[in-house]
Every structure is written in structure tokens, then in C-alpha cells.
mmCIF file of C-alpha atoms in Angstrom:
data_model
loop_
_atom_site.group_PDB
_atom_site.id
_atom_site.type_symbol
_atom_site.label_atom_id
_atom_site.label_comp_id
_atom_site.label_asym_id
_atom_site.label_seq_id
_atom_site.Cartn_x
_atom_site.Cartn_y
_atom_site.Cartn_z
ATOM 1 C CA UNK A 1 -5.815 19.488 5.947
ATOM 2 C CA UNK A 2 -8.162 18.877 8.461
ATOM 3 C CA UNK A 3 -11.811 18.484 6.252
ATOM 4 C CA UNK A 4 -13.282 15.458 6.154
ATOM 5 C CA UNK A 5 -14.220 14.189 2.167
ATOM 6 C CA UNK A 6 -11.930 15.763 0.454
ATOM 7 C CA UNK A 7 -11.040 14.646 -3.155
ATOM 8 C CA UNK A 8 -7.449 16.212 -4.602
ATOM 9 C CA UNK A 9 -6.882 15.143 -8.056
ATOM 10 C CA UNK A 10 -3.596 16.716 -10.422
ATOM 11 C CA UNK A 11 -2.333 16.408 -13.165
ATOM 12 C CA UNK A 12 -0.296 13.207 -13.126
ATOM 13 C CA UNK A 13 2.084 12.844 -10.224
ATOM 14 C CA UNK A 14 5.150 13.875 -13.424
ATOM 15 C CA UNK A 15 3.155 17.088 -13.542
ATOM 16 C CA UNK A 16 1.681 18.392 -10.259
ATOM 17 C CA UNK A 17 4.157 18.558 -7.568
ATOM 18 C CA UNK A 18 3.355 19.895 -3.777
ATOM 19 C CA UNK A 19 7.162 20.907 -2.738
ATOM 20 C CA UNK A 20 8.491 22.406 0.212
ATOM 21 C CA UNK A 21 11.698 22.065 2.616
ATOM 22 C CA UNK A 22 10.699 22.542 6.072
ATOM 23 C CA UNK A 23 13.123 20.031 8.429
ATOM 24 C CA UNK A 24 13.247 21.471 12.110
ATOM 25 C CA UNK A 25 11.062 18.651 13.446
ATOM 26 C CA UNK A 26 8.815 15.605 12.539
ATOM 27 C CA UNK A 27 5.966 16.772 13.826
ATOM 28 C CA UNK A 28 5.953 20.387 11.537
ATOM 29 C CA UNK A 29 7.761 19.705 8.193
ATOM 30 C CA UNK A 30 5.958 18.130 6.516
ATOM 31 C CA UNK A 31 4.584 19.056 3.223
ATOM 32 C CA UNK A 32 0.718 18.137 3.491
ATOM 33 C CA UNK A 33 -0.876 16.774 6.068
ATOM 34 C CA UNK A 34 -3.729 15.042 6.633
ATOM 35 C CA UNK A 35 -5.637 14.965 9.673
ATOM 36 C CA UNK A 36 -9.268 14.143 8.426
ATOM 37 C CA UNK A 37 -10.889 11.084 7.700
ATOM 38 C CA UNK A 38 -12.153 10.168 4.476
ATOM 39 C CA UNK A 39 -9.748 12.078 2.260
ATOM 40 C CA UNK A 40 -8.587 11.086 -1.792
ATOM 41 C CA UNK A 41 -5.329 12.590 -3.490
ATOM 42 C CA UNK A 42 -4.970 11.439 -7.001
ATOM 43 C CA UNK A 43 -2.304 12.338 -9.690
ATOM 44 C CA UNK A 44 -0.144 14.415 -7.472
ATOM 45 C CA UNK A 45 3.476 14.242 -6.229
ATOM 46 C CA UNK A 46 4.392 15.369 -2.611
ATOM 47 C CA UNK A 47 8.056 17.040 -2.113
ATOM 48 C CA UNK A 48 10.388 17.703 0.904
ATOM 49 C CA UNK A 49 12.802 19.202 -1.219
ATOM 50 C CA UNK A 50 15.535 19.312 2.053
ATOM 51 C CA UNK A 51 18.739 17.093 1.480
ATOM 52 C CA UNK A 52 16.971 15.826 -1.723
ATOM 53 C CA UNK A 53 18.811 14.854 -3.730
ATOM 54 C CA UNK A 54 21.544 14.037 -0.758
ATOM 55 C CA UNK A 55 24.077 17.256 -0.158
ATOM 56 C CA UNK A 56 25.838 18.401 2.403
ATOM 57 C CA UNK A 57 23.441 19.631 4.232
ATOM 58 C CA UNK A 58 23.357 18.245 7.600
ATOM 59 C CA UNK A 59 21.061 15.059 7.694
ATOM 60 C CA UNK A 60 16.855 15.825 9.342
ATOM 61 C CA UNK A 61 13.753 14.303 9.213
ATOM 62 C CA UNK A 62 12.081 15.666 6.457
ATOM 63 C CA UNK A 63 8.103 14.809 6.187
ATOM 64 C CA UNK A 64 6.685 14.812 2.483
ATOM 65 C CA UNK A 65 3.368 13.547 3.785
ATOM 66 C CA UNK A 66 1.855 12.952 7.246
ATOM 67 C CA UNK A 67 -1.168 11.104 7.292
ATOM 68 C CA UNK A 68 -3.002 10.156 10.078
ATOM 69 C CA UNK A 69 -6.759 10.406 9.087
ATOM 70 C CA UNK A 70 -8.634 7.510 8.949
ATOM 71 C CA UNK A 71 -10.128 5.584 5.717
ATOM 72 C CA UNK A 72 -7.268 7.781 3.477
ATOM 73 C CA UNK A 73 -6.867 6.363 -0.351
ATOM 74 C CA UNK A 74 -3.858 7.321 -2.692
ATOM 75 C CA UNK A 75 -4.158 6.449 -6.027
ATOM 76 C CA UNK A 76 -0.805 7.440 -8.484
ATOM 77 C CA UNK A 77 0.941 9.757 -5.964
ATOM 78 C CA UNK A 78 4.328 10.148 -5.555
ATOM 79 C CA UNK A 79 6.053 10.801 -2.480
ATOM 80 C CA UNK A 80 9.816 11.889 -2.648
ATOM 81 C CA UNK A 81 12.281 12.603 0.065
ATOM 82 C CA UNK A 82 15.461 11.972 1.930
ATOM 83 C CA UNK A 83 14.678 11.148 5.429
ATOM 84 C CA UNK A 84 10.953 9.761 6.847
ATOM 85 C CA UNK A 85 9.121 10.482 3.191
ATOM 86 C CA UNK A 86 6.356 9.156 4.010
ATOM 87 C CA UNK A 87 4.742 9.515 8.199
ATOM 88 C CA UNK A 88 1.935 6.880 8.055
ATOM 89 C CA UNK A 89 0.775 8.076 11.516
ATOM 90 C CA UNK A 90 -2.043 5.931 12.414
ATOM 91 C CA UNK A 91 -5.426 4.947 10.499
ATOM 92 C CA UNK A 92 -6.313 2.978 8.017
ATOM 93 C CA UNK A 93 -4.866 3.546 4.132
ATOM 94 C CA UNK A 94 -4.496 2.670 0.720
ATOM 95 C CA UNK A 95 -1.597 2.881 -1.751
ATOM 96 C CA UNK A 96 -2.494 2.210 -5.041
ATOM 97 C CA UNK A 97 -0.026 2.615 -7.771
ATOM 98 C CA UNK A 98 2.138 4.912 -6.204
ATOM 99 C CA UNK A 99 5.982 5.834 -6.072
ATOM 100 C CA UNK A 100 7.665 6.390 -2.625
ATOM 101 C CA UNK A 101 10.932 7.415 -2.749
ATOM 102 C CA UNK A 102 13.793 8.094 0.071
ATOM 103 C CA UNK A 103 17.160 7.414 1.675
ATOM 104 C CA UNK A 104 16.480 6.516 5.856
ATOM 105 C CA UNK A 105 13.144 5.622 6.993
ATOM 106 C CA UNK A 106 11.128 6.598 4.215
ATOM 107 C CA UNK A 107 8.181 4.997 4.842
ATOM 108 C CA UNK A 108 7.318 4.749 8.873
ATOM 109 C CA UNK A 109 4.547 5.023 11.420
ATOM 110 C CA UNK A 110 1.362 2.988 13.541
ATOM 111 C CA UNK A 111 -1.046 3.018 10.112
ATOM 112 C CA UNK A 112 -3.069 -0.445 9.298
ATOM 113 C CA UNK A 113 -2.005 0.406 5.478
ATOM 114 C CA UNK A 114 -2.085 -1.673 2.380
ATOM 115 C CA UNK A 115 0.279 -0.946 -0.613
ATOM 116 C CA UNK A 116 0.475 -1.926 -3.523
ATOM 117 C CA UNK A 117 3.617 0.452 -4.785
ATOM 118 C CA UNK A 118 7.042 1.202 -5.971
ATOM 119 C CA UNK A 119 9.399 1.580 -2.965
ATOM 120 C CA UNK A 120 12.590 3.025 -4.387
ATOM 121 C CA UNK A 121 15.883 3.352 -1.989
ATOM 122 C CA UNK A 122 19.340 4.863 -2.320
ATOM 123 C CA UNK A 123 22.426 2.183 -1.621
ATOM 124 C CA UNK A 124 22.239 -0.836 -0.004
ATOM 125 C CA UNK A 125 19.036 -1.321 2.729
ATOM 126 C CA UNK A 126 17.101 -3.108 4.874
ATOM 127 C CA UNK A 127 13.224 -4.304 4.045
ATOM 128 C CA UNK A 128 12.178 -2.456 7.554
ATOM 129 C CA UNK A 129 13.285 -1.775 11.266
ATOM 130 C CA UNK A 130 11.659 -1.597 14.154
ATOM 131 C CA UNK A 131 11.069 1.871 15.570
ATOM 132 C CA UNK A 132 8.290 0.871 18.239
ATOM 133 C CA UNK A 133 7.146 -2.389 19.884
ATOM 134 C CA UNK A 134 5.302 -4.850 18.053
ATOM 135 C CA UNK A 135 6.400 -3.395 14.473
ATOM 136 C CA UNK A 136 4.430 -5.160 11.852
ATOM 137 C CA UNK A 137 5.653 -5.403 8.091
ATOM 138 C CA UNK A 138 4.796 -7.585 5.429
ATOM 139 C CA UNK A 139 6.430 -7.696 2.024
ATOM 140 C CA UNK A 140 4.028 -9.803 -0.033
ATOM 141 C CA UNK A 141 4.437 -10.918 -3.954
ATOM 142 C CA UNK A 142 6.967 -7.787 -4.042
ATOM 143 C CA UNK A 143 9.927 -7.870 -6.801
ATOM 144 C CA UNK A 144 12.885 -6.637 -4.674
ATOM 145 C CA UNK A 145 16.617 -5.824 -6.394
ATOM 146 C CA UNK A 146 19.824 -6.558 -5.226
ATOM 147 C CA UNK A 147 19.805 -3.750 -2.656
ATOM 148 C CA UNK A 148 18.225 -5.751 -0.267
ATOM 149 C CA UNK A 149 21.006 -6.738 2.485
ATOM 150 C CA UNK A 150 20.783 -10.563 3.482
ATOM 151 C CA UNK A 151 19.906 -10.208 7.196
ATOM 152 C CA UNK A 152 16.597 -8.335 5.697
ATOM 153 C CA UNK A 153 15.818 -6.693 8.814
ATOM 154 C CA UNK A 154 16.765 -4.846 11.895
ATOM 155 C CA UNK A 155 15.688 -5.016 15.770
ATOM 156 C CA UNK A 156 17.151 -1.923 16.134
ATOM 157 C CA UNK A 157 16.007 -0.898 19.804
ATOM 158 C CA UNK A 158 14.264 -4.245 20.286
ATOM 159 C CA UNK A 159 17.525 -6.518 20.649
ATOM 160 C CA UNK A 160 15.645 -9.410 23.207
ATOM 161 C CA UNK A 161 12.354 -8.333 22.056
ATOM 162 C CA UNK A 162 12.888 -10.092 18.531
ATOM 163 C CA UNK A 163 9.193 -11.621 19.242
ATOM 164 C CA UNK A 164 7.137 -9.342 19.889
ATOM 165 C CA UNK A 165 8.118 -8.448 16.427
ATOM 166 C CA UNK A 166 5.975 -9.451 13.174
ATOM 167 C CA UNK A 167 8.112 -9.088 10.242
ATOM 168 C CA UNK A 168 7.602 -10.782 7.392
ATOM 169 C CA UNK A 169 8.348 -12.228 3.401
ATOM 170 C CA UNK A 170 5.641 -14.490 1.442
ATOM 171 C CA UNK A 171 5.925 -15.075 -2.514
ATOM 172 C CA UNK A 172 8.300 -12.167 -3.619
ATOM 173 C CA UNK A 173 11.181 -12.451 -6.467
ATOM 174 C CA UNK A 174 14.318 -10.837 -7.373
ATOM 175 C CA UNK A 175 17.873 -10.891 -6.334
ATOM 176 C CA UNK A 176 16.839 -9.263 -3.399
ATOM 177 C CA UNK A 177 14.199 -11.237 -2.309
ATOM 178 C CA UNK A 178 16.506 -14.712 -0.953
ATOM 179 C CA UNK A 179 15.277 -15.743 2.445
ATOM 180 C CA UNK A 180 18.340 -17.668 3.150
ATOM 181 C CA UNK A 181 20.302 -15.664 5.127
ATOM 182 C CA UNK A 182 17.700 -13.555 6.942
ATOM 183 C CA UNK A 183 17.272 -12.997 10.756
ATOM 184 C CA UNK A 184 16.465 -16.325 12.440
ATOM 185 C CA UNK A 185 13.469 -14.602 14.122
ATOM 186 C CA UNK A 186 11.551 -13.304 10.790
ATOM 187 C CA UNK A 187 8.180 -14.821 11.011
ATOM 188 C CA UNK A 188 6.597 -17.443 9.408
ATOM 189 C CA UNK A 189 2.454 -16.434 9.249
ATOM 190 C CA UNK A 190 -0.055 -19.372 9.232
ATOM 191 C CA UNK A 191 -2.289 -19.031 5.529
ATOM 192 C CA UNK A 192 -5.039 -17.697 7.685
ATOM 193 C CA UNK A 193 -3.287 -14.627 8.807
ATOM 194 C CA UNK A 194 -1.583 -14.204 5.348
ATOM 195 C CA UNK A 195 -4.889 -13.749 4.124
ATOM 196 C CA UNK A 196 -5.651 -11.614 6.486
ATOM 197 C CA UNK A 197 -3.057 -9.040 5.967
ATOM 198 C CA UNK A 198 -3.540 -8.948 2.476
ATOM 199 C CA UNK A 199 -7.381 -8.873 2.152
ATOM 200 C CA UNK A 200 -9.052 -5.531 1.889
ATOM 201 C CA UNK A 201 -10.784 -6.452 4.905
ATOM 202 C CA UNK A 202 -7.524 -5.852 6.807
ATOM 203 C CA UNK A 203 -7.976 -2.170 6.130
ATOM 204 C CA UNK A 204 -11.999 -1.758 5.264
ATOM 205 C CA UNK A 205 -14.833 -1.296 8.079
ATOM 206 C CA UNK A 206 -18.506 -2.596 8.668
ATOM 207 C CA UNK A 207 -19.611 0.048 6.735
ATOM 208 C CA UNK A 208 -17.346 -0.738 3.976
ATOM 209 C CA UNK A 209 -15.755 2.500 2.948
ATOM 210 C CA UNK A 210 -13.218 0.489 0.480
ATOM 211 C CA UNK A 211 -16.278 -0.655 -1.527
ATOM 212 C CA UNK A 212 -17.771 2.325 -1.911
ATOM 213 C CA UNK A 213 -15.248 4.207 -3.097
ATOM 214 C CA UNK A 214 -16.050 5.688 -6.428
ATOM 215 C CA UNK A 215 -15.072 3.627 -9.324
ATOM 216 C CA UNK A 216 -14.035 6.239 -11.521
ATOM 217 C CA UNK A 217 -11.154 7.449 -9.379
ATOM 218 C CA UNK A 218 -9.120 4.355 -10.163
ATOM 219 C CA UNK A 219 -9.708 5.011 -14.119
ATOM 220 C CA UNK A 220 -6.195 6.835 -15.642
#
């Protein structure tokens, strides 16, 4: 999709589902796309349907959404896949009230996004790892289970480069959430820059796009 202002609204993301199962590459399976700026999906689920649920079907990146539009909002979508659900390319979003579901990498990319979300994984997992340089993650007032592995996070490529990464756990609860045996070089963010991550300001513009947003959108 490539139209600025575009509103998509379903049923309820249990009754409208977008599914496909293309897998040859990142950059062309994904389900929808979004390239515009400006654009609302409410109520609907988005499907890769490859290697989902897990088969024996050799194991691909599988896009349900790519969205790399700026000023995006998703309000009580769900997003199911096996591997890189959900490409959050680059731009600024907002997850409200939605499900994300997948097995490796199912939530990735550049975007400055705020959610506030169900994250649901398969099997024991990390919180995040660092694909690219100067990865930033924050898990904030988040209930995480058991699934969570101690160490939290991976360096993955970035072994020596631990600080130029921004990873990061404030006020969250559950078995999963125990900071104690976490990577020595998780950070620890000054209130000021807490705040800043978590304000809508982190994600709205001078014009501010987040408060006009019609109010009706977030009614059920």
C-alpha cells in the first residue's frame, strides 16, 4: 500500500484475517505492506501462513507485515507468524492493543515505535538481539512469563560492541522479568530518558499527528 491516509478497519482481528505464505525473501513476502505515511488498520489480523504453525518445512523469513511509512497507528491487530512477523522498517508507529505472535525474530527493524501489546513466543527466548548497531529496546511495565531466559539478551554480531547497545528493563513483573542474572552490559537509563522513551513525544511530531488522531478509532 503505497496511499497516504488510509483508514482499514475489520471486523475484529478473531474475524478478519489478511493471510498469505509467500517466504522466498524479506524484502517480497510479506503479507501487507505499507509504504505510505499516515496510514490506520483497525480490527484486522495479518497472516504469513508459511511454517505456521512450525512443520517441516524448511525454516524462512516470513513477513506478515512490513511497515515502513511514517506516522502508522495499529489499534487491535494481530500479527501472526513463524519467522520476522512483524518488519518495523523505519518510521514512526503505534501499537495499541495488539497481539504479535512468532517463533525467531518476530518483531524486528529501524522503527521509533511505541507498543503497548501482547508479545507471544514459542519455547524458551530472549527479550531482543541485536541485528544492527546501536539496537535500541525497551521493555517497560511489561508482565513477562517464565520463558524469558536469564541472560535476557543477546549481542549476537556485536560481541565488543556491547555499548553501543541500548537495551533495556524498567518496572516489569513476572517470573520472567528477574534482572538478576542478566548481561552485565544491559543499561541502566537516567529518569529523564525513561521518560523519554515512553512519552508519546518519543514517537509524535511538531505538528502533532498523535493528537489528532481521531478519537473514535480507539472506541471498541
Amino acid at each position: 500500500m503505497d496511499k497516504p491516509f488510509i483508514y482499514l478497519k475489520g471486523e475484529g482481528k478473531r474475524n478478519t484475517y489478511v493471510v498469505w505464505d509467500a517466504h522466498d525473501s524479506i524484502a517480497t513476502s510479506a503479507t501487507f505492506t505499507s509504504e505510505a505515511d499516515n496510514t490506520i488498520a483497525k480490527c484486522i489480523t495479518f497472516v504469513n501462513s508459511y511454517n505456521s504453525p512450525p512443520n517441516k518445512k524448511p525454516m524462512k523469513t516470513a513477513v506478515a507485515a512490513m511497515i515502513q511509512g511514517d506516522k502508522s497507528l495499529f489499534y487491535r491487530c494481530g500479527f501472526f507468524g513463524f519467522q520476522d512477523t512483524l518488519w518495523d522498517v523505519s518510521g514512526r508507529h503505534y501499537f495499541k492493543l495488539c497481539t504479535i505472535q512468532g517463533a525467531v525474530d518476530f518483531i524486528f527493524g529501524a522503527g521509533q515505535s511505541l507498543y503497548e501489546c501482547k508479545i507471544v513466543g514459542n519455547g524458551n527466548t530472549y527479550l531482543g538481539r541485536a541485528w544492527r548497531d546501536y539496537a535500541r529496546v525497551l521493555f517497560y511495565n511489561s508482565s513477562m512469563s517464565e520463558i524469558i531466559v536469564p541472560k535476557g539478551w543477546d549481542c549476537w554480531y556485536n560481541v565488543g560492541r556491547e555499548y553501543q547497545l541500548t537495551f533495556a528493563e524498567h518496572s516489569c513483573k513476572g517470573l520472567g522479568s528477574n534482572t538478576a542474572r542478566r548481561v552485565k552490559w544491559i543499561k541502566k537509563l537516567s529518569p529523564q530518558y525513561l521518560n523519554h522513551l515512553t512519552s508519546f513525544s518519543f514517537i509524535d511530531d511538531k505538528q502533532g499527528w498523535m493528537r489528532k488522531l481521531p478519537f473514535h478509532i480507539f472506541m471498541a
